Tab-separated table of C-alpha atoms in Angstrom:
chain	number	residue	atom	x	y	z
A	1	UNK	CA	0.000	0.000	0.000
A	2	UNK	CA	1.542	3.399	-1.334
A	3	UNK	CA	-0.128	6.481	0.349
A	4	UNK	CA	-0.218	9.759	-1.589
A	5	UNK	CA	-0.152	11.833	1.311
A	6	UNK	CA	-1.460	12.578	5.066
A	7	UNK	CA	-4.749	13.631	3.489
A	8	UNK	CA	-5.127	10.402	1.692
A	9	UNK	CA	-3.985	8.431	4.891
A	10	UNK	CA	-6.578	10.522	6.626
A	11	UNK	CA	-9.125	9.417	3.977
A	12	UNK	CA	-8.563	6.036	3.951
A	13	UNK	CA	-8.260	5.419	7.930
A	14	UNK	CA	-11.847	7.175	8.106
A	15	UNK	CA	-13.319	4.366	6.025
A	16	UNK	CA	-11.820	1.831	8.351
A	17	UNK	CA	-13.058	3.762	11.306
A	18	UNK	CA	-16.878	4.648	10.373
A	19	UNK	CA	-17.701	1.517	12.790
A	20	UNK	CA	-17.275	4.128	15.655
A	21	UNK	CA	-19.372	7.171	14.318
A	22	UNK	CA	-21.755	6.136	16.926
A	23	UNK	CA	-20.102	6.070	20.308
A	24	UNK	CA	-19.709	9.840	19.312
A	25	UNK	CA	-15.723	9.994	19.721
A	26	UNK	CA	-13.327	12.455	20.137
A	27	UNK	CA	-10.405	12.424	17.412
A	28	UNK	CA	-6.757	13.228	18.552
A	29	UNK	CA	-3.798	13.754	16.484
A	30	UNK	CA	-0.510	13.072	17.542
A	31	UNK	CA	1.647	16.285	16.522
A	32	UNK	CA	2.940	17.139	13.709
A	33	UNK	CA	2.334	14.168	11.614
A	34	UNK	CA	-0.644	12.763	12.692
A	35	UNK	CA	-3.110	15.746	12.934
A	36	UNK	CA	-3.222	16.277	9.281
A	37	UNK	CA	-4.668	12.659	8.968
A	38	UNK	CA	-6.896	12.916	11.959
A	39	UNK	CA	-8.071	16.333	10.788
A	40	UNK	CA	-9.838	13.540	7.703
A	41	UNK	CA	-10.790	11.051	10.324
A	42	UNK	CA	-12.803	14.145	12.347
A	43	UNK	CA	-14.119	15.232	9.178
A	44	UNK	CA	-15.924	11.924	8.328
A	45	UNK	CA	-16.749	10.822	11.190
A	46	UNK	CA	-18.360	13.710	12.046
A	47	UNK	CA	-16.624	14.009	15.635
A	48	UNK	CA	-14.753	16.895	17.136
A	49	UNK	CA	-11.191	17.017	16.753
A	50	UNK	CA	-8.171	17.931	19.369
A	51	UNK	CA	-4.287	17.244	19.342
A	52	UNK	CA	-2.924	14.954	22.372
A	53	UNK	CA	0.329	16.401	23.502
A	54	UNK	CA	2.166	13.869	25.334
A	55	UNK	CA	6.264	14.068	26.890
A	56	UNK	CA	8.110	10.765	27.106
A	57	UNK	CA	10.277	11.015	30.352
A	58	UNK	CA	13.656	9.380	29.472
A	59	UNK	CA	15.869	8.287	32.065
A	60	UNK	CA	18.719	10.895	32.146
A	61	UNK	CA	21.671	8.221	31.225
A	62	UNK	CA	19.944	6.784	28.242
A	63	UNK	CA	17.493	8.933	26.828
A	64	UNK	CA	16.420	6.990	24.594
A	65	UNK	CA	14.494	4.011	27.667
A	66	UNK	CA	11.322	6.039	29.137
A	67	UNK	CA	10.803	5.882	32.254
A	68	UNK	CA	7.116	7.227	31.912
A	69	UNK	CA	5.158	10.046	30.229
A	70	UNK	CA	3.254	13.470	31.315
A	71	UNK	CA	0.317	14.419	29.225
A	72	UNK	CA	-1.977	17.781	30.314
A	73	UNK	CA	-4.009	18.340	32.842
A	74	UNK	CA	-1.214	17.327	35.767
A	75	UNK	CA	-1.194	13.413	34.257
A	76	UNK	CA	1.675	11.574	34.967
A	77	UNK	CA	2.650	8.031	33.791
A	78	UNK	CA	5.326	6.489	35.806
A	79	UNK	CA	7.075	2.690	35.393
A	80	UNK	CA	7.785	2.320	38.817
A	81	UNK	CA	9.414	-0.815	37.531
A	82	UNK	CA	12.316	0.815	35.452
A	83	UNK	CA	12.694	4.040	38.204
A	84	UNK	CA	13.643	0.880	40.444
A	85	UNK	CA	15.808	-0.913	38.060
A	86	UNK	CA	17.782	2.021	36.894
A	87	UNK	CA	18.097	3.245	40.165
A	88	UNK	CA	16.977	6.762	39.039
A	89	UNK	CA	17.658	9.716	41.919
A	90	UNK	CA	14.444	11.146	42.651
A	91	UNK	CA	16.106	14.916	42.155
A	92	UNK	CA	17.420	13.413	38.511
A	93	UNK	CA	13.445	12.343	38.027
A	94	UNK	CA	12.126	15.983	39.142
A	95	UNK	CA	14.646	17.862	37.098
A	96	UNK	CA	13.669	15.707	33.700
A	97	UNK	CA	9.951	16.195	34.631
A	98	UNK	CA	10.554	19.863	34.527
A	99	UNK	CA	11.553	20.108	31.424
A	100	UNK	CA	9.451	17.998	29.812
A	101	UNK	CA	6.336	20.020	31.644
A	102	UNK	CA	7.834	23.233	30.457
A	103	UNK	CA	7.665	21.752	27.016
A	104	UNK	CA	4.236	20.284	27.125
A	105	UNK	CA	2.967	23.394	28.040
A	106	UNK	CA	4.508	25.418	25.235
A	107	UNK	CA	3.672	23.483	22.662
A	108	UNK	CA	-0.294	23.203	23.962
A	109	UNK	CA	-0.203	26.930	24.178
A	110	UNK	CA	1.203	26.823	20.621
A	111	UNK	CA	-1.100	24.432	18.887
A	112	UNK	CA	-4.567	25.357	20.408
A	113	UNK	CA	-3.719	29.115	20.331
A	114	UNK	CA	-5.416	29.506	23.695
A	115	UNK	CA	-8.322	27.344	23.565
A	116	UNK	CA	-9.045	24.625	26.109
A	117	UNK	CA	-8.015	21.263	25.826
A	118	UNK	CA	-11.182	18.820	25.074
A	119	UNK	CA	-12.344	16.626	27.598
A	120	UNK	CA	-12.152	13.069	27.120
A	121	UNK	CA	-13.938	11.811	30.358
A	122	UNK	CA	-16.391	9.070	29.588
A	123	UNK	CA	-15.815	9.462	25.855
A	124	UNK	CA	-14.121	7.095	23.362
A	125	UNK	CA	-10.933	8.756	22.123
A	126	UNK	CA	-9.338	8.069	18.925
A	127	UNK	CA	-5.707	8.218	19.213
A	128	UNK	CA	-4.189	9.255	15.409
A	129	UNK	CA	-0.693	9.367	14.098
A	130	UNK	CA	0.566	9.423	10.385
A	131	UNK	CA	2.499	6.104	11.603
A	132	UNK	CA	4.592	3.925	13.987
A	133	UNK	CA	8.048	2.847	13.787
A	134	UNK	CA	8.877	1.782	17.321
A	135	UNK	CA	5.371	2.392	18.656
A	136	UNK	CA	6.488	4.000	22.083
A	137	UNK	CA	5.130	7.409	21.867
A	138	UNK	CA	1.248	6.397	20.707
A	139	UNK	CA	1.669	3.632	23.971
A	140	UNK	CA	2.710	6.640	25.804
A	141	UNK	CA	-0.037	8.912	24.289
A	142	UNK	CA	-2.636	5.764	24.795
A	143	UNK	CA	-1.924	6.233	28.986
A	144	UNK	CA	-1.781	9.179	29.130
A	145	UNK	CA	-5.939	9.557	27.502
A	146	UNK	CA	-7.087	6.815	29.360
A	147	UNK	CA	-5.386	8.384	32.551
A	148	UNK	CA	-7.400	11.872	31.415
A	149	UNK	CA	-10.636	9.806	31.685
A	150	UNK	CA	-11.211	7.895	28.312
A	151	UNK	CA	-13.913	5.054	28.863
A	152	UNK	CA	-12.271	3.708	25.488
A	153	UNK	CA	-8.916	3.729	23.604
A	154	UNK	CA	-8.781	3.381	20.106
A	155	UNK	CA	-5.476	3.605	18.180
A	156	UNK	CA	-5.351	4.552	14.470
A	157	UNK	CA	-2.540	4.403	11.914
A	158	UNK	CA	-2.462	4.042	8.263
A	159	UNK	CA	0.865	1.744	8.705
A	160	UNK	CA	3.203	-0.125	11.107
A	161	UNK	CA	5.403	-2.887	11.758
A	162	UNK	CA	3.826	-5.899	12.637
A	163	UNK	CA	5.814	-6.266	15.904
A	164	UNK	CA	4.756	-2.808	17.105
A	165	UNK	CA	1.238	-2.793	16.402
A	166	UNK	CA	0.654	-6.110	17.440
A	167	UNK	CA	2.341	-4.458	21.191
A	168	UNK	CA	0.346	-1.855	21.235
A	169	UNK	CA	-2.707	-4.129	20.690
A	170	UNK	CA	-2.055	-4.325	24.726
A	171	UNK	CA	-1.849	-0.651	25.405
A	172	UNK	CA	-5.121	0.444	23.368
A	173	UNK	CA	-8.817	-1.191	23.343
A	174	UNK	CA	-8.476	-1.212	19.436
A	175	UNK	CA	-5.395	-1.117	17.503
A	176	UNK	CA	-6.603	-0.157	13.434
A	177	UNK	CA	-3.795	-0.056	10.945
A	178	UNK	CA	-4.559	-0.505	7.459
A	179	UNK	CA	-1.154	-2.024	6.637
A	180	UNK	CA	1.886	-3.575	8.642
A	181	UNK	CA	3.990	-4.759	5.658
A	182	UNK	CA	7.381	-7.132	7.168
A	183	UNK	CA	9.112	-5.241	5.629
A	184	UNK	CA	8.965	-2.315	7.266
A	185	UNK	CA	12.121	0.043	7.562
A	186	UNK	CA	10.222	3.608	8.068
A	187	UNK	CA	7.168	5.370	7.763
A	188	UNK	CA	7.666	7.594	5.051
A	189	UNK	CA	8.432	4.921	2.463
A	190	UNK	CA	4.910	4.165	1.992
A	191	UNK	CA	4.352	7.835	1.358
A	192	UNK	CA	4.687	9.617	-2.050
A	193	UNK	CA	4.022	12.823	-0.350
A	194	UNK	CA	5.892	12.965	3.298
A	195	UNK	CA	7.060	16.452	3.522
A	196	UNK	CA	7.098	17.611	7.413
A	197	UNK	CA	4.580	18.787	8.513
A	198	UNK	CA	3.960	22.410	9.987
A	199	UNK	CA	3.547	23.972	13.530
A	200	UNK	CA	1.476	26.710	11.449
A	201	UNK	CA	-0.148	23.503	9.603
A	202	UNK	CA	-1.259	21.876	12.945
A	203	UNK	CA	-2.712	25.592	14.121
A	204	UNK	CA	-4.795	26.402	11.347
A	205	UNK	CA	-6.026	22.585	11.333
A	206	UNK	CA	-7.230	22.977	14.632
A	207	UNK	CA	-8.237	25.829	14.520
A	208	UNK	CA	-10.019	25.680	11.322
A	209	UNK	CA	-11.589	22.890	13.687
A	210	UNK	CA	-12.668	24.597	16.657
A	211	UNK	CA	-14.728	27.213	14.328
A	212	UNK	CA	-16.500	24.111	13.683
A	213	UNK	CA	-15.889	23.412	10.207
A	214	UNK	CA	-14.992	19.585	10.675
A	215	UNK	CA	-18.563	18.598	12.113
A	216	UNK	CA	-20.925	19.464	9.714
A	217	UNK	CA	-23.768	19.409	11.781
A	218	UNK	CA	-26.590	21.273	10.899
A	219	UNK	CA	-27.707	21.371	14.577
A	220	UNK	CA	-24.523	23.624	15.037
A	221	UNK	CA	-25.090	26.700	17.848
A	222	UNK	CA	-26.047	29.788	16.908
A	223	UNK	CA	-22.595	31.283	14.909
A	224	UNK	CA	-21.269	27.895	14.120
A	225	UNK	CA	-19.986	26.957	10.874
A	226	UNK	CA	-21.834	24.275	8.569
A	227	UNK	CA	-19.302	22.769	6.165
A	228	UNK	CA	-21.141	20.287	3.312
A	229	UNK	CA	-19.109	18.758	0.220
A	230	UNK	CA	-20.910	19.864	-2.895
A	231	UNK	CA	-20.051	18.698	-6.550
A	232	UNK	CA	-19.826	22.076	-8.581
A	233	UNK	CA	-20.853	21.754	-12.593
A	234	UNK	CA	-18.389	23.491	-14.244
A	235	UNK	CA	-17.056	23.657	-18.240
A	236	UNK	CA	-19.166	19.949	-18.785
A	237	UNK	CA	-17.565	18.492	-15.696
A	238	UNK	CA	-18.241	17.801	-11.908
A	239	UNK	CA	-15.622	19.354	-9.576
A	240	UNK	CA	-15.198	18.453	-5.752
A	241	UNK	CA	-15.773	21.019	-3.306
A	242	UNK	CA	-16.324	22.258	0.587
A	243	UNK	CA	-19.103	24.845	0.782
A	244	UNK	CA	-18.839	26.298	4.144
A	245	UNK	CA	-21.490	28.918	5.241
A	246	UNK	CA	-21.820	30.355	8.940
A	247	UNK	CA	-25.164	31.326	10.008
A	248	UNK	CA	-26.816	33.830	8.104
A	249	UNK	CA	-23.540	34.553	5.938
A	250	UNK	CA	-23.803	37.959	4.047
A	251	UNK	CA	-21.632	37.019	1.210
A	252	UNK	CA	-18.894	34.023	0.096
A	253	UNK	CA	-16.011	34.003	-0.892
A	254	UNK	CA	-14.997	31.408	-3.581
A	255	UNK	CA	-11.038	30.181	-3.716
A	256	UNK	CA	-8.911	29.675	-7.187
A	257	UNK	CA	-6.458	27.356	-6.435
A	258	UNK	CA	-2.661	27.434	-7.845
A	259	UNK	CA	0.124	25.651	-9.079
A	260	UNK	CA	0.324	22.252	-7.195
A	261	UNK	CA	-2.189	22.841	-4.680
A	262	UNK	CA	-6.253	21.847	-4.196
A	263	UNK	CA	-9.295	22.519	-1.991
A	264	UNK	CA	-7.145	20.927	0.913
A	265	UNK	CA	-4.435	23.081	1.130
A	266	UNK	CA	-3.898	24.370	4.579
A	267	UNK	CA	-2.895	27.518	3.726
A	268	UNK	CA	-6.383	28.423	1.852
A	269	UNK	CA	-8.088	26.713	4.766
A	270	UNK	CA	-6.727	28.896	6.934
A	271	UNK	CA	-7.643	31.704	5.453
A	272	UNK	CA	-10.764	30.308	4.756
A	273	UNK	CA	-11.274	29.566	8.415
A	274	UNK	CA	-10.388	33.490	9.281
A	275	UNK	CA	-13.178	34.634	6.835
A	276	UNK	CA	-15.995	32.463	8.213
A	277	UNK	CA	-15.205	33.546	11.757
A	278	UNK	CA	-16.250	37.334	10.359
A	279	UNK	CA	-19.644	35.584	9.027
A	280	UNK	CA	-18.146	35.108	5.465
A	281	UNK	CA	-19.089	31.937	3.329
A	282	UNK	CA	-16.550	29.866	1.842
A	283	UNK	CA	-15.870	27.948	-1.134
A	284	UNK	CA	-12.758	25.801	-1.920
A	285	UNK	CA	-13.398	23.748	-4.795
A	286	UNK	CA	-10.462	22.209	-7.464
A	287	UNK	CA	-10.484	23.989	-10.984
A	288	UNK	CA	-9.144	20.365	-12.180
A	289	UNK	CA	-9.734	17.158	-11.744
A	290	UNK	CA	-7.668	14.802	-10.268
A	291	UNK	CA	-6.226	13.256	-13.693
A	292	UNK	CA	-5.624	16.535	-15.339
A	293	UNK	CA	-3.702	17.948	-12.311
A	294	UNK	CA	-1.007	15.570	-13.654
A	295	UNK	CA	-0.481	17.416	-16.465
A	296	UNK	CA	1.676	20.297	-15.691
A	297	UNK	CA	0.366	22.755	-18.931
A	298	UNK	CA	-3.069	22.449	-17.195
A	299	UNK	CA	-1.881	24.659	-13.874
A	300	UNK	CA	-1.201	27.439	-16.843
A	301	UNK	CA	-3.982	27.043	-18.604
A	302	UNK	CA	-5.763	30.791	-17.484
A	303	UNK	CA	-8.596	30.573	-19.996
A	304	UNK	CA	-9.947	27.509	-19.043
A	305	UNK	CA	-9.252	27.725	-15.290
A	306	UNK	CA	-11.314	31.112	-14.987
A	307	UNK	CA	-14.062	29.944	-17.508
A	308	UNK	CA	-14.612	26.603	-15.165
A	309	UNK	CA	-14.567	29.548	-12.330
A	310	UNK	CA	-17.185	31.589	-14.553
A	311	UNK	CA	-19.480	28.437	-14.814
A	312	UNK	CA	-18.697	28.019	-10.192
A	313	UNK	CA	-19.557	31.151	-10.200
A	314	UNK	CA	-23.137	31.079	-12.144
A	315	UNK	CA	-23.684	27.517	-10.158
A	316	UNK	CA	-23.406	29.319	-6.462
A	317	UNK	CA	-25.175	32.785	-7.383
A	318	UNK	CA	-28.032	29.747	-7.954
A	319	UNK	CA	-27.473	28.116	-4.636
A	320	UNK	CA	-26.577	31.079	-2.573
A	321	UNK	CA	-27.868	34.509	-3.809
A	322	UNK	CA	-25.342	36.803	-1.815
A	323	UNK	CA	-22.728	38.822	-2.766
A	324	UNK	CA	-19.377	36.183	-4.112
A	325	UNK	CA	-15.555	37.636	-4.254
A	326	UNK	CA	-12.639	35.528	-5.359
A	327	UNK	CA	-10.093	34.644	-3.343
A	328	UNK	CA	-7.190	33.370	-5.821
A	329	UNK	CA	-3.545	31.686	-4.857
A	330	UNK	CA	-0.296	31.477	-7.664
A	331	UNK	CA	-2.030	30.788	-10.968
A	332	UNK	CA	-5.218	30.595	-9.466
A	333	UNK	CA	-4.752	34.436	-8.827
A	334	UNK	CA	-4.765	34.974	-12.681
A	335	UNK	CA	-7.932	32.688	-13.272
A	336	UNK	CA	-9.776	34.887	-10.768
A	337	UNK	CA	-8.828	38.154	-12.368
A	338	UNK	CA	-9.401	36.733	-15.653
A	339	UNK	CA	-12.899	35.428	-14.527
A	340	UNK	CA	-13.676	38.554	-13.155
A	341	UNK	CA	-13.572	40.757	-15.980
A	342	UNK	CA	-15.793	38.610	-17.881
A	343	UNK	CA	-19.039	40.428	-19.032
A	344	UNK	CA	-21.732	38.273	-17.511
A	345	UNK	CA	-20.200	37.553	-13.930
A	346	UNK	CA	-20.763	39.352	-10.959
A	347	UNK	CA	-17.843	39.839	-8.844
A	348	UNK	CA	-17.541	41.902	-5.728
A	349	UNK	CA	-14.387	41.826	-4.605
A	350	UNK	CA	-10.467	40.042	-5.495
A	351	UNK	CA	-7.730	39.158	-3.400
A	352	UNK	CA	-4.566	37.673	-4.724
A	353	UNK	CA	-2.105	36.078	-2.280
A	354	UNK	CA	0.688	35.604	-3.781
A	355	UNK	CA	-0.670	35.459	-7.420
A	356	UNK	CA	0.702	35.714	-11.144
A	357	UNK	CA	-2.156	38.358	-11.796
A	358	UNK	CA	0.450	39.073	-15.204
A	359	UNK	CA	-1.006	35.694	-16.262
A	360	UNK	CA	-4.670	37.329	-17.130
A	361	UNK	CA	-2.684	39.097	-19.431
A	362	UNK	CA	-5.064	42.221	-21.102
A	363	UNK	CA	-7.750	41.579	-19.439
A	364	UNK	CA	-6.424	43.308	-16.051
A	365	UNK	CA	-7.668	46.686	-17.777
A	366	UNK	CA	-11.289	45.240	-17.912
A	367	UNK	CA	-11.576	43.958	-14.199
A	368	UNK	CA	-14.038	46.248	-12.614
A	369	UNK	CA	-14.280	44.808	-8.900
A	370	UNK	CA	-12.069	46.153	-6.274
A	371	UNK	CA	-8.985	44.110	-5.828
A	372	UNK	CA	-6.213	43.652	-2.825
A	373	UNK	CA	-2.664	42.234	-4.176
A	374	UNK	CA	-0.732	40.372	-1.547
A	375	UNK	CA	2.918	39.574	-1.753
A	376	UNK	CA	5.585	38.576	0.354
A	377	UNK	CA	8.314	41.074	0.755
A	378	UNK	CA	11.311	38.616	0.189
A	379	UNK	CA	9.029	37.462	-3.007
A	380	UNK	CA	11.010	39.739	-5.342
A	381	UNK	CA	9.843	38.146	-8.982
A	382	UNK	CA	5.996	38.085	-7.249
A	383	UNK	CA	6.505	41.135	-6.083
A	384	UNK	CA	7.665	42.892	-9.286
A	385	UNK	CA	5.080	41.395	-11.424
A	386	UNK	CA	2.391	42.112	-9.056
A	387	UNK	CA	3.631	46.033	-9.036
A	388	UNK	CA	3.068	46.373	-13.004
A	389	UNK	CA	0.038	44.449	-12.371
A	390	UNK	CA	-1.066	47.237	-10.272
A	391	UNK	CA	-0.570	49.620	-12.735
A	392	UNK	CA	-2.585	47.943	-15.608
A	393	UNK	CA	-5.627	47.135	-13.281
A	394	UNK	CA	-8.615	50.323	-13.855
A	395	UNK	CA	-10.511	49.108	-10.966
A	396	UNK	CA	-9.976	50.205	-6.972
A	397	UNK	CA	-6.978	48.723	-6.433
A	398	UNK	CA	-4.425	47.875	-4.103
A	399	UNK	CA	-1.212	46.061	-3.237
A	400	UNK	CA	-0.546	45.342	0.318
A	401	UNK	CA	3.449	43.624	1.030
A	402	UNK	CA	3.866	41.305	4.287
A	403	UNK	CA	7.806	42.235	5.249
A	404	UNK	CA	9.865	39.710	5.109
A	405	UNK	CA	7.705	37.074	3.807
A	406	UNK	CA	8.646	34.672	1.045
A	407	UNK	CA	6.081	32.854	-1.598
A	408	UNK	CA	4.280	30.930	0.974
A	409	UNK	CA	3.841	32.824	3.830
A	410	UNK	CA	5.304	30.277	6.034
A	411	UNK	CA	6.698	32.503	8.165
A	412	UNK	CA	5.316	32.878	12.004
A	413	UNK	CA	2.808	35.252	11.234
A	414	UNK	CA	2.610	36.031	7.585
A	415	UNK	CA	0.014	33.927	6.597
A	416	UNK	CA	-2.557	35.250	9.774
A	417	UNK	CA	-1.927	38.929	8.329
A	418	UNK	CA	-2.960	37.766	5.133
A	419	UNK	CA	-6.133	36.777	6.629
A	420	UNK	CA	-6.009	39.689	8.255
A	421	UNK	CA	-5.991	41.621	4.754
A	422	UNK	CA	-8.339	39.636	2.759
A	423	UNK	CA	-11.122	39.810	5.816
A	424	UNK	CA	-10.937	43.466	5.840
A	425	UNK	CA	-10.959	43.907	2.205
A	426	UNK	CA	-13.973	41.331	1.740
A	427	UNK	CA	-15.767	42.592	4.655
A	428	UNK	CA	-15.340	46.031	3.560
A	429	UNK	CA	-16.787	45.572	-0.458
A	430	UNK	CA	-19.088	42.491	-0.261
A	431	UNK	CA	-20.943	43.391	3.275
A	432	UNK	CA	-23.573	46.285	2.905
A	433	UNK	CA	-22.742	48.741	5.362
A	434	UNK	CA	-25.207	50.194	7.867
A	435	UNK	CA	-25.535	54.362	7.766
C-alpha cells in the first residue's frame, strides 16, 4: 500500500473507522504528523477534533528508555518498575519532569492558540498518528488519555510494523492499521508525499476545527460553521468542493487554487477559516480534476481555469444569492482576475495572495471589482510582477506587502496577516454597510 499523502492516509483510515461514528468519539492527532490525517478522520466521522500532547520522560543516562510520560491536565505516567531498576535519583526524576512540563505546556499553548483542551472523560478517544516505527510514543499517548478519563482507547494508523502494532494491541482497546507490511524500515516509504509537517499547519487545522468546520452538523449553535461537500458543474464536468457557510452569511467568498495545490491546502483553509469567523461563506473547490492535475500545462492554462470559475460562479449565485468575491492563490490568482472581468459575472471583490495576476494578461484593464494584491516582501519576482500588475488594473486597487515574507507565507505570522488583509478587504466591499 503506497499512500499519496497525510490527506489520503486521513481518507482512507476514516473508512476503516466509520464503525465508531456512533459512540460519538473524540479524534486526537498526535503532533505534527498525525493531525493532518486525523483532521480527515474528524471530518468523516463527524466528531470533534483535538491534538494529544504527550512528553516521554527518558531516564537521564539513556534517553532513549522512558521511564514514563506526562500528558496535560497534571497526568503523569510512571514505570515504577524501570525508576527501580535504573536506580533513578528522585532529584534526577524531578529535574527531567521539569523540562518535559515546560515543554508540554509550550507546545499546547502553541497548537490550540489559547483554547481549552477537550475533555475526554467518559468518551471514546481516537488516538491518530501518520504512523509507527517503534510504537512507544502512541503507547505513551494511549496512557496518558485513558489516565485523562477515556472510557475507550482506540489507536489509528495508516501503517506499522507488525511487531509494534501487534504491542500496542495491549496498550489500546483497538489497535486499526490498514497495513503492517514485514518489511517495514520507516514510515515515510509508503508515502509519495511525506514532507514535514507544519507547527502553522497543525494551528490552522485545529483551529479551522474549533470554528466548527470539521462537524458538519446542521444542529450547530447559533454562529457555528456548517461545512457540506458539494459537486460544482463546471465547463461539462463535476468538480469536488467544501461549501462552508456560517449562520446567516452575508456574502462568500470562492477560492482559485494554484500551481500544485487543491481545496485541501492548509494555507487556503486557513484563510478560509479566518473569513468564516467574520460571518463570510466559503468555497474551496479544485479547478481540475484529479487526472488533469497531472499534467503540468493544465496549472497554466488561465482561460480555461477562470471559464470553469465563470461556470462556479453562475452555479453558487443559484445556490446562494449573496454577494461572491474571489479569493485566488499562484495561478489561481490569474484565473480569478481573468474570470472577473468577464461580461456576464458578478464579482464583488479580489484578493490575490501571492498570485501571477500578469497571467490574465489584457484583461487586467477590464476587471471592474475592487482588488487587494498580496505579496511577500522577500518574493522579489511576485513582487515585481504584481507592481506592473497594479498599474494595468482600472478598478480600486491595491497592493498590500507582508515584510519579510517569502512565496508561501510560512513565516510565524505572515500567513494570519494575510487573513487579516483579505477579511478586511472582503468585509469592507461584499458586506452592505449600515448608515
Amino acid at each position: 500500500m503506497l499512500l499519496t499523502d497525510r490527506t489520503d492516509a486521513g481518507r482512507r483510515l476514516a473508512d476503516a473507522l466509520r464503525h465508531l461514528a456512533g459512540e460519538d468519539p473524540v479524534v486526537l492527532g498526535l503532533p505534527r504528523g498525525g493531525v493532518p490525517v486525523a483532521f480527515e478522520v474528524a471530518r468523516a466521522l463527524h466528531a470533534p477534533l483535538d491534538v494529544i500532547v504527550v512528553r516521554k520522560l527518558g531516564v537521564p543516562y539513556h534517553r532513549e528508555l522512558a521511564f514514563g510520560a506526562i500528558g496535560e491536565g497534571g497526568v503523569r505516567v510512571i514505570s515504577e518498575d524501570i525508576v527501580r531498576r535504573g536506580r533513578i535519583r528522585q532529584a534526577d526524576l524531578e529535574t527531567v519532569e521539569r523540562t518535559a512540563e515546560s515543554e508540554l505546556a509550550r507546545q499546547a499553548r502553541r497548537f490550540r492558540d489559547g483554547r481549552p483542551r477537550l475533555s475526554l472523560k467518559d468518551r471514546t478517544a481516537i488516538l491518530v498518528d501518520d504512523g509507527i516505527a517503534t510504537g512507544a510514543t502512541a503507547a505513551a499517548a494511549c496512557e496518558v488519555v485513558r489516565a485523562q478519563g477515556a472510557a475507550r482507547v482506540v489507536l489509528a494508523v495508516p501503517v506499522a510494523p507488525p511487531d509494534a502494532a501487534a504491542w500496542l494491541r495491549t496498550k489500546a482497546d483497538e489497535v486499526v492499521c490498514l497495513s503492517t507490511p514485514a518489511s517495514f524500515s520507516a514510515v515515510g516509504e509508503w508515502y509519495q508525499d511525506f514532507s514535514q509537517t507544519s507547527d502553522e499547519e497543525v494551528v490552522a487545522l485545529l483551529a479551522e476545527a474549533a470554528a466548527g468546520l470539521v462537524t458538519g452538523r446542521s444542529s450547530a449553535a447559533p454562529g457555528a460553521v456548517v461545512e457540506e461537500p458539494v459537486e460544482v458543474s463546471a465547463g461539462g464536468v463535476r468538480l469536488a468542493g467544501d461549501l462552508a457557510l456560517p449562520e446567516g452569511a452575508a456574502a462568500v467568498v470562492m477560492f482559485a487554487h494554484g500551481s500544485g495545490s487543491s481545496r485541501h491546502s492548509p494555507r487556503n483553509r486557513r484563510v478560509a477559516a479566518a473569513l468564516n469567523r467574520a460571518g463570510l461563506g466559503t468555497l474551496l473547490f479544485d479547478l481540475l480534476m484529479p487526472a488533469e492535475e497531472a499534467e503540468r500545462a493544465n496549472v497554466f492554462a488561465i482561460e480555461t481555469l477562470a471559464g470553469r470559475l465563470i461556470d462556479a460562479t453562475h452555479w453558487l449565485h443559484g445556490r446562494v444569492p449573496v454577494p461572491i468575491g474571489y479569493f485566488g492563490a499562484s495561478t489561481g490568482a490569474a484565473a480569478a482576475l481573468r474570470a472577473a472581468a468577464a461580461a456576464d459575472v458578478d464579482v464583488g471583490a479580489v484578493v490575490s495572495r501571492g498570485g501571477r495576476p500578469d497571467l490574465a494578461g489584457p484583461h487586467l484593464a477590464e476587471v471592474r471589482a475592487p482588488t487587494l494584491l498580496i505579496v511577500g516582501g522577500s518574493d522579489a519576482l511576485v513582487l515585481d510582477l504584481n507592481r506592473q500588475a497594479l498599474e494595468e488594473l482600472r478598478c480600486e486597487s491595491r497592493l498590500d506587502v507582508v515584510p519579510r515574507a517569502t512565496h508561501l507565507f510560512e513565516e510565524p505570522g505572515a500567513l494570519d496577516k494575510v487573513a487579516e488583509l483579505a477579511r478586511d478587504w472582503f468585509t469592507r466591499h461584499l458586506i452592505p454597510q449600515a448608515g
